[in-house]
Amino acid sequence: MSGPPLRVAVLGAGVVGREVIRAFLERPEALRTADGAPLELVGVAVRDVQQAAEGGIPAHLLTDAPAHLVAAQATDIVVELMGGEEPARTILSAALGAGKSVVSANKLVLARHGAALEDAARRNGAFLRFEAAVGGGTPVLSPLAEGLGSDRLTRIRGIVNGTTNLLLTDMAERGTAYTDALRRAKRAGYAEADPASDVEGHDAAYKLVILARLGFGVWLDPDRVPRTGARADGEPGPAGILGVSPEDLAAATEAGLAIRLIARAELVRGGRIAAAVVPAAVPSGSAFGRTVGVGNRVEVEAAPIGRVAFEGPGAGGASTSSAILADLRAIARHAGSTWAGLAPARASADVAAFPAPRAGHLDAPSGARYPILD
Amino acid sequence: MSGPPLRVAVLGAGVVGREVIRAFLERPEALRTADGAPLELVGVAVRDVQQAAEGGIPAHLLTDAPAHLVAAQATDIVVELMGGEEPARTILSAALGAGKSVVSANKLVLARHGAALEDAARRNGAFLRFEAAVGGGTPVLSPLAEGLGSDRLTRIRGIVNGTTNLLLTDMAERGTAYTDALRRAKRAGYAEADPASDVEGHDAAYKLVILARLGFGVWLDPDRVPRTGARADGEPGPAGILGVSPEDLAAATEAGLAIRLIARAELVRGGRIAAAVVPAAVPSGSAFGRTVGVGNRVEVEAAPIGRVAFEGPGAGGASTSSAILADLRAIARHAGSTWAGLAPARASADVAAFPAPRAGHLDAPSGARYPILD
């Protein structure tokens, strides 16, 4: 009855990769195509084969040559969990070019090269899915693309970076400095050795570009998405959360506010899209104010539906593997790419500025000026 | 290039139906199959043809014979928005039996006859989608079935009935009696002439059965889902929110709590499912406590992902039409039924009782005992 197996190659065996591999080895019956054929793990590409084998991944699956694994005739679907720009971009591009479907969590590559990858997928009849790139395991992208596919989006706002949200929460609660909070987050495994991509807002900007593609039908250039705060003297502030001081957080708390790194994109005049990643003040009791620790929350305004929101853990290997497996199952049942029934997106270097927020500003002790978002 | 059009019949032209019809007439380019063929509206079944024609629906589409419209060779997909048990159940069953895919918002029919309808859909290769049955237009069911399809659910909790949530919010804010709040809700179009299905918890119980099917793989018998409150003297209280007095709400507020009608289902000992729709007390500042008016919120606990939540407007014709159109587009691109890649569900008459809540009870002035849900 069932067709031939779908053969899956996994690139990268970090926290998420190991959970995905474990699902193949321990619960293979849960991974099947629409007509009952199994999904088979045919290879795992890692940097250090010996270390991976010692970590419990069957040796016969291991290779340190990801490009060869992807090109192999025995590979139908590629799960890319390597991270970083290269060789990931080249490998994904080659896979799609060969008509092989791809599941990726690589927000950097998707944000920087999304338009080209989408084009390659469409031209070669391959599927590209990337639910895990935003919100960790929390379903956000597919509901946006499919559930709201007939709506006209006007605004997306989100706390999409768990690391910075944990740092801001911790600093506000304990009144400690950024460096202390960062040390604690690193110890708990929630911040990387080099935290620049998180704390400077780059990671959030990549995720915003991906959300905007599904919400507004355009691939924005992530390098044009501002990710600096503002100062009361009119000068740009430091990037991401780097300008947020314990005194700022205390002043915000005093005013019934909380400071959060908010990724925002809006449809503004002339059909242009404004986009930015900014430290902003939100009411402490609001849903964003109550999003603490590594939690993520994405709010969407759209017509006719109104405001909808998605919440969940934004990080963690086991949690994120849930989205990777969901994408694999979706490909196995021919559900298409993450953009599903949406029209092809165009690339755009045009990023508009936001109008001034209605709720005003918080001028903080450090000299930073935080827009108040209601 | 494109295949033949997919021909759609709409049954019912109430608030939601009219929005769906409007989408066909005003934005037909947004409704296409995967290979670019159009979705065509071929008929609209209503009770009063003349009234519908006067309301602006093209006369040549109208009929008062839904069963004939469904049986017609010119109909490929049926959108059922009639509501009520019969003739909706018979018509849906006939459509699926003939291999025609169905989009329905009919939670009563789905909850009572879901097992039989799922069986009919699977046997005949037809798709059955019902995103609009829970959460209005808010994507909840597909994210649960697809995004969390590889997770093991342990708990579902939701505010899934907008009418009762509006009544409870209004009563608490104004200190007014149920009858006053109901009068206002009716005037605003948020309560039906006969509000029994909402205020007695039946509507929420149907939605809970649908959520449990996708989360736990079982069609519970809605008649076995308790929907009565409890009294401090051990007796069962009135159904749904009927026992909630303004004094109870004031006592809850005093204690930092809010009373909400919570639909809950949990995996308990022995793999059994506990399910109930109960008026419960939640912390005022919690996400459920902050869900006011006709807002809906569904929280899911699952492994490995953790806790995820979906929020949005739970009612309104325009909003709900968003989910109907999303389901139509999903069928048009062969994305399958709402249960997507999940295993077939079994029907079960076994509904377990909940263990006592960890956070205790609120014994209210009226003699009602509200479990405190954290």
PDB file of N, CA and C in Angstrom, chain B residues 217-272:
ATOM      1  N   GLY B 217      -6.526  12.746  20.625  1.00  0.00           N
ATOM      2  CA  GLY B 217      -6.826  11.650  19.704  1.00  0.00           C
ATOM      3  C   GLY B 217      -8.071  10.867  20.037  1.00  0.00           C
ATOM      4  N   VAL B 218      -9.033  11.496  20.726  1.00  0.00           N
ATOM      5  CA  VAL B 218     -10.251  10.786  21.103  1.00  0.00           C
ATOM      6  C   VAL B 218     -11.449  11.726  20.973  1.00  0.00           C
ATOM      7  N   TRP B 219     -12.550  11.197  20.448  1.00  0.00           N
ATOM      8  CA  TRP B 219     -13.798  11.964  20.398  1.00  0.00           C
ATOM      9  C   TRP B 219     -14.579  11.663  21.675  1.00  0.00           C
ATOM     10  N   LEU B 220     -14.572  12.585  22.622  1.00  0.00           N
ATOM     11  CA  LEU B 220     -15.341  12.408  23.854  1.00  0.00           C
ATOM     12  C   LEU B 220     -16.826  12.624  23.567  1.00  0.00           C
ATOM     13  N   ASP B 221     -17.660  12.027  24.395  1.00  0.00           N
ATOM     14  CA  ASP B 221     -19.105  12.249  24.290  1.00  0.00           C
ATOM     15  C   ASP B 221     -19.430  13.557  25.013  1.00  0.00           C
ATOM     16  N   PRO B 222     -19.895  14.587  24.283  1.00  0.00           N
ATOM     17  CA  PRO B 222     -20.102  15.889  24.944  1.00  0.00           C
ATOM     18  C   PRO B 222     -21.114  15.818  26.090  1.00  0.00           C
ATOM     19  N   ASP B 223     -22.055  14.870  26.003  1.00  0.00           N
ATOM     20  CA  ASP B 223     -23.057  14.782  27.064  1.00  0.00           C
ATOM     21  C   ASP B 223     -22.452  14.293  28.379  1.00  0.00           C
ATOM     22  N   ARG B 224     -21.241  13.728  28.307  1.00  0.00           N
ATOM     23  CA  ARG B 224     -20.589  13.265  29.539  1.00  0.00           C
ATOM     24  C   ARG B 224     -19.579  14.270  30.073  1.00  0.00           C
ATOM     25  N   VAL B 225     -19.471  15.413  29.407  1.00  0.00           N
ATOM     26  CA  VAL B 225     -18.572  16.463  29.906  1.00  0.00           C
ATOM     27  C   VAL B 225     -19.352  17.334  30.888  1.00  0.00           C
ATOM     28  N   PRO B 226     -19.009  17.297  32.185  1.00  0.00           N
ATOM     29  CA  PRO B 226     -19.760  18.074  33.172  1.00  0.00           C
ATOM     30  C   PRO B 226     -19.679  19.563  32.851  1.00  0.00           C
ATOM     31  N   ARG B 227     -20.779  20.256  33.054  1.00  0.00           N
ATOM     32  CA  ARG B 227     -20.780  21.702  32.818  1.00  0.00           C
ATOM     33  C   ARG B 227     -21.574  22.401  33.916  1.00  0.00           C
ATOM     34  N   THR B 228     -21.483  21.824  35.123  1.00  0.00           N
ATOM     35  CA  THR B 228     -22.127  22.468  36.262  1.00  0.00           C
ATOM     36  C   THR B 228     -21.059  22.933  37.234  1.00  0.00           C
ATOM     37  N   GLY B 229     -21.352  24.007  37.945  1.00  0.00           N
ATOM     38  CA  GLY B 229     -20.482  24.469  39.013  1.00  0.00           C
ATOM     39  C   GLY B 229     -20.634  23.565  40.220  1.00  0.00           C
ATOM     40  N   ALA B 230     -19.878  23.878  41.291  1.00  0.00           N
ATOM     41  CA  ALA B 230     -19.982  23.097  42.526  1.00  0.00           C
ATOM     42  C   ALA B 230     -20.440  24.029  43.639  1.00  0.00           C
ATOM     43  N   ARG B 231     -21.064  23.453  44.680  1.00  0.00           N
ATOM     44  CA  ARG B 231     -21.460  24.240  45.837  1.00  0.00           C
ATOM     45  C   ARG B 231     -20.647  23.819  47.050  1.00  0.00           C
ATOM     46  N   ALA B 232     -20.488  24.752  47.983  1.00  0.00           N
ATOM     47  CA  ALA B 232     -19.693  24.471  49.178  1.00  0.00           C
ATOM     48  C   ALA B 232     -20.309  23.313  49.977  1.00  0.00           C
ATOM     49  N   ASP B 233     -21.633  23.103  49.832  1.00  0.00           N
ATOM     50  CA  ASP B 233     -22.267  22.013  50.584  1.00  0.00           C
ATOM     51  C   ASP B 233     -22.143  20.667  49.860  1.00  0.00           C
ATOM     52  N   GLY B 234     -21.379  20.652  48.759  1.00  0.00           N
ATOM     53  CA  GLY B 234     -21.134  19.389  48.083  1.00  0.00           C
ATOM     54  C   GLY B 234     -22.112  19.076  46.966  1.00  0.00           C
ATOM     55  N   GLU B 235     -23.204  19.827  46.887  1.00  0.00           N
ATOM     56  CA  GLU B 235     -24.180  19.603  45.824  1.00  0.00           C
ATOM     57  C   GLU B 235     -23.689  20.232  44.520  1.00  0.00           C
ATOM     58  N   PRO B 236     -24.144  19.702  43.377  1.00  0.00           N
ATOM     59  CA  PRO B 236     -23.803  20.382  42.119  1.00  0.00           C
ATOM     60  C   PRO B 236     -24.524  21.719  42.022  1.00  0.00           C
ATOM     61  N   GLY B 237     -23.875  22.719  41.461  1.00  0.00           N
ATOM     62  CA  GLY B 237     -24.475  24.035  41.289  1.00  0.00           C
ATOM     63  C   GLY B 237     -25.196  24.123  39.957  1.00  0.00           C
ATOM     64  N   PRO B 238     -25.676  25.321  39.609  1.00  0.00           N
ATOM     65  CA  PRO B 238     -26.328  25.504  38.308  1.00  0.00           C
ATOM     66  C   PRO B 238     -25.332  25.315  37.155  1.00  0.00           C
ATOM     67  N   ALA B 239     -25.873  25.144  35.947  1.00  0.00           N
ATOM     68  CA  ALA B 239     -25.029  24.910  34.769  1.00  0.00           C
ATOM     69  C   ALA B 239     -24.304  26.188  34.344  1.00  0.00           C
ATOM     70  N   GLY B 240     -23.116  26.009  33.773  1.00  0.00           N
ATOM     71  CA  GLY B 240     -22.381  27.122  33.166  1.00  0.00           C
ATOM     72  C   GLY B 240     -22.183  28.278  34.122  1.00  0.00           C
ATOM     73  N   ILE B 241     -22.542  29.481  33.659  1.00  0.00           N
ATOM     74  CA  ILE B 241     -22.331  30.662  34.504  1.00  0.00           C
ATOM     75  C   ILE B 241     -23.606  31.045  35.255  1.00  0.00           C
ATOM     76  N   LEU B 242     -24.638  30.199  35.207  1.00  0.00           N
ATOM     77  CA  LEU B 242     -25.936  30.586  35.784  1.00  0.00           C
ATOM     78  C   LEU B 242     -25.887  30.763  37.291  1.00  0.00           C
ATOM     79  N   GLY B 243     -24.901  30.141  37.958  1.00  0.00           N
ATOM     80  CA  GLY B 243     -24.816  30.288  39.409  1.00  0.00           C
ATOM     81  C   GLY B 243     -23.922  31.432  39.862  1.00  0.00           C
ATOM     82  N   VAL B 244     -23.306  32.118  38.908  1.00  0.00           N
ATOM     83  CA  VAL B 244     -22.341  33.168  39.277  1.00  0.00           C
ATOM     84  C   VAL B 244     -23.092  34.463  39.599  1.00  0.00           C
ATOM     85  N   SER B 245     -22.998  34.925  40.838  1.00  0.00           N
ATOM     86  CA  SER B 245     -23.726  36.131  41.256  1.00  0.00           C
ATOM     87  C   SER B 245     -22.783  37.333  41.279  1.00  0.00           C
ATOM     88  N   PRO B 246     -23.342  38.547  41.230  1.00  0.00           N
ATOM     89  CA  PRO B 246     -22.496  39.750  41.353  1.00  0.00           C
ATOM     90  C   PRO B 246     -21.702  39.718  42.658  1.00  0.00           C
ATOM     91  N   GLU B 247     -22.276  39.137  43.730  1.00  0.00           N
ATOM     92  CA  GLU B 247     -21.573  39.052  45.010  1.00  0.00           C
ATOM     93  C   GLU B 247     -20.369  38.115  44.898  1.00  0.00           C
ATOM     94  N   ASP B 248     -20.532  37.018  44.161  1.00  0.00           N
ATOM     95  CA  ASP B 248     -19.410  36.094  43.953  1.00  0.00           C
ATOM     96  C   ASP B 248     -18.265  36.806  43.233  1.00  0.00           C
ATOM     97  N   LEU B 249     -18.638  37.566  42.207  1.00  0.00           N
ATOM     98  CA  LEU B 249     -17.620  38.267  41.423  1.00  0.00           C
ATOM     99  C   LEU B 249     -16.913  39.303  42.276  1.00  0.00           C
ATOM    100  N   ALA B 250     -17.665  39.993  43.145  1.00  0.00           N
ATOM    101  CA  ALA B 250     -17.062  41.001  44.025  1.00  0.00           C
ATOM    102  C   ALA B 250     -16.123  40.322  45.022  1.00  0.00           C
ATOM    103  N   ALA B 251     -16.544  39.173  45.561  1.00  0.00           N
ATOM    104  CA  ALA B 251     -15.687  38.451  46.512  1.00  0.00           C
ATOM    105  C   ALA B 251     -14.407  37.973  45.835  1.00  0.00           C
ATOM    106  N   ALA B 252     -14.536  37.556  44.594  1.00  0.00           N
ATOM    107  CA  ALA B 252     -13.358  37.114  43.840  1.00  0.00           C
ATOM    108  C   ALA B 252     -12.398  38.290  43.628  1.00  0.00           C
ATOM    109  N   THR B 253     -12.940  39.419  43.179  1.00  0.00           N
ATOM    110  CA  THR B 253     -12.107  40.610  42.957  1.00  0.00           C
ATOM    111  C   THR B 253     -11.359  40.982  44.234  1.00  0.00           C
ATOM    112  N   GLU B 254     -12.094  40.951  45.331  1.00  0.00           N
ATOM    113  CA  GLU B 254     -11.520  41.258  46.653  1.00  0.00           C
ATOM    114  C   GLU B 254     -10.316  40.359  46.936  1.00  0.00           C
ATOM    115  N   ALA B 255     -10.416  39.108  46.503  1.00  0.00           N
ATOM    116  CA  ALA B 255      -9.351  38.126  46.760  1.00  0.00           C
ATOM    117  C   ALA B 255      -8.289  38.116  45.662  1.00  0.00           C
ATOM    118  N   GLY B 256      -8.355  39.099  44.751  1.00  0.00           N
ATOM    119  CA  GLY B 256      -7.364  39.137  43.667  1.00  0.00           C
ATOM    120  C   GLY B 256      -7.634  38.106  42.585  1.00  0.00           C
ATOM    121  N   LEU B 257      -8.891  37.697  42.478  1.00  0.00           N
ATOM    122  CA  LEU B 257      -9.249  36.644  41.517  1.00  0.00           C
ATOM    123  C   LEU B 257     -10.312  37.152  40.536  1.00  0.00           C
ATOM    124  N   ALA B 258     -10.472  36.426  39.454  1.00  0.00           N
ATOM    125  CA  ALA B 258     -11.541  36.711  38.499  1.00  0.00           C
ATOM    126  C   ALA B 258     -12.231  35.383  38.208  1.00  0.00           C
ATOM    127  N   ILE B 259     -13.539  35.424  38.020  1.00  0.00           N
ATOM    128  CA  ILE B 259     -14.258  34.180  37.700  1.00  0.00           C
ATOM    129  C   ILE B 259     -14.412  34.069  36.192  1.00  0.00           C
ATOM    130  N   ARG B 260     -14.028  32.930  35.671  1.00  0.00           N
ATOM    131  CA  ARG B 260     -14.089  32.685  34.234  1.00  0.00           C
ATOM    132  C   ARG B 260     -14.699  31.312  33.984  1.00  0.00           C
ATOM    133  N   LEU B 261     -15.385  31.159  32.848  1.00  0.00           N
ATOM    134  CA  LEU B 261     -15.863  29.834  32.464  1.00  0.00           C
ATOM    135  C   LEU B 261     -14.725  29.143  31.716  1.00  0.00           C
ATOM    136  N   ILE B 262     -14.112  28.147  32.370  1.00  0.00           N
ATOM    137  CA  ILE B 262     -12.931  27.499  31.810  1.00  0.00           C
ATOM    138  C   ILE B 262     -13.296  26.111  31.284  1.00  0.00           C
ATOM    139  N   ALA B 263     -12.962  25.875  30.018  1.00  0.00           N
ATOM    140  CA  ALA B 263     -13.083  24.532  29.442  1.00  0.00           C
ATOM    141  C   ALA B 263     -11.742  23.845  29.648  1.00  0.00           C
ATOM    142  N   ARG B 264     -11.746  22.688  30.291  1.00  0.00           N
ATOM    143  CA  ARG B 264     -10.480  22.038  30.618  1.00  0.00           C
ATOM    144  C   ARG B 264     -10.505  20.555  30.266  1.00  0.00           C
ATOM    145  N   ALA B 265      -9.395  20.096  29.753  1.00  0.00           N
ATOM    146  CA  ALA B 265      -9.234  18.656  29.500  1.00  0.00           C
ATOM    147  C   ALA B 265      -7.806  18.292  29.864  1.00  0.00           C
ATOM    148  N   GLU B 266      -7.633  17.184  30.563  1.00  0.00           N
ATOM    149  CA  GLU B 266      -6.298  16.776  30.998  1.00  0.00           C
ATOM    150  C   GLU B 266      -6.120  15.284  30.858  1.00  0.00           C
ATOM    151  N   LEU B 267      -4.884  14.923  30.562  1.00  0.00           N
ATOM    152  CA  LEU B 267      -4.503  13.515  30.591  1.00  0.00           C
ATOM    153  C   LEU B 267      -4.284  13.156  32.060  1.00  0.00           C
ATOM    154  N   VAL B 268      -5.050  12.202  32.569  1.00  0.00           N
ATOM    155  CA  VAL B 268      -4.891  11.809  33.972  1.00  0.00           C
ATOM    156  C   VAL B 268      -4.463  10.343  34.044  1.00  0.00           C
ATOM    157  N   ARG B 269      -4.428   9.803  35.254  1.00  0.00           N
ATOM    158  CA  ARG B 269      -3.948   8.434  35.459  1.00  0.00           C
ATOM    159  C   ARG B 269      -4.540   7.405  34.517  1.00  0.00           C
ATOM    160  N   GLY B 270      -3.730   6.481  34.106  1.00  0.00           N
ATOM    161  CA  GLY B 270      -4.212   5.386  33.280  1.00  0.00           C
ATOM    162  C   GLY B 270      -4.498   5.813  31.854  1.00  0.00           C
ATOM    163  N   GLY B 271      -3.975   7.002  31.469  1.00  0.00           N
ATOM    164  CA  GLY B 271      -4.188   7.453  30.094  1.00  0.00           C
ATOM    165  C   GLY B 271      -5.595   7.937  29.837  1.00  0.00           C
ATOM    166  N   ARG B 272      -6.387   8.108  30.910  1.00  0.00           N
ATOM    167  CA  ARG B 272      -7.756   8.602  30.724  1.00  0.00           C
ATOM    168  C   ARG B 272      -7.748  10.124  30.557  1.00  0.00           C
TER     169      ARG B 272
END
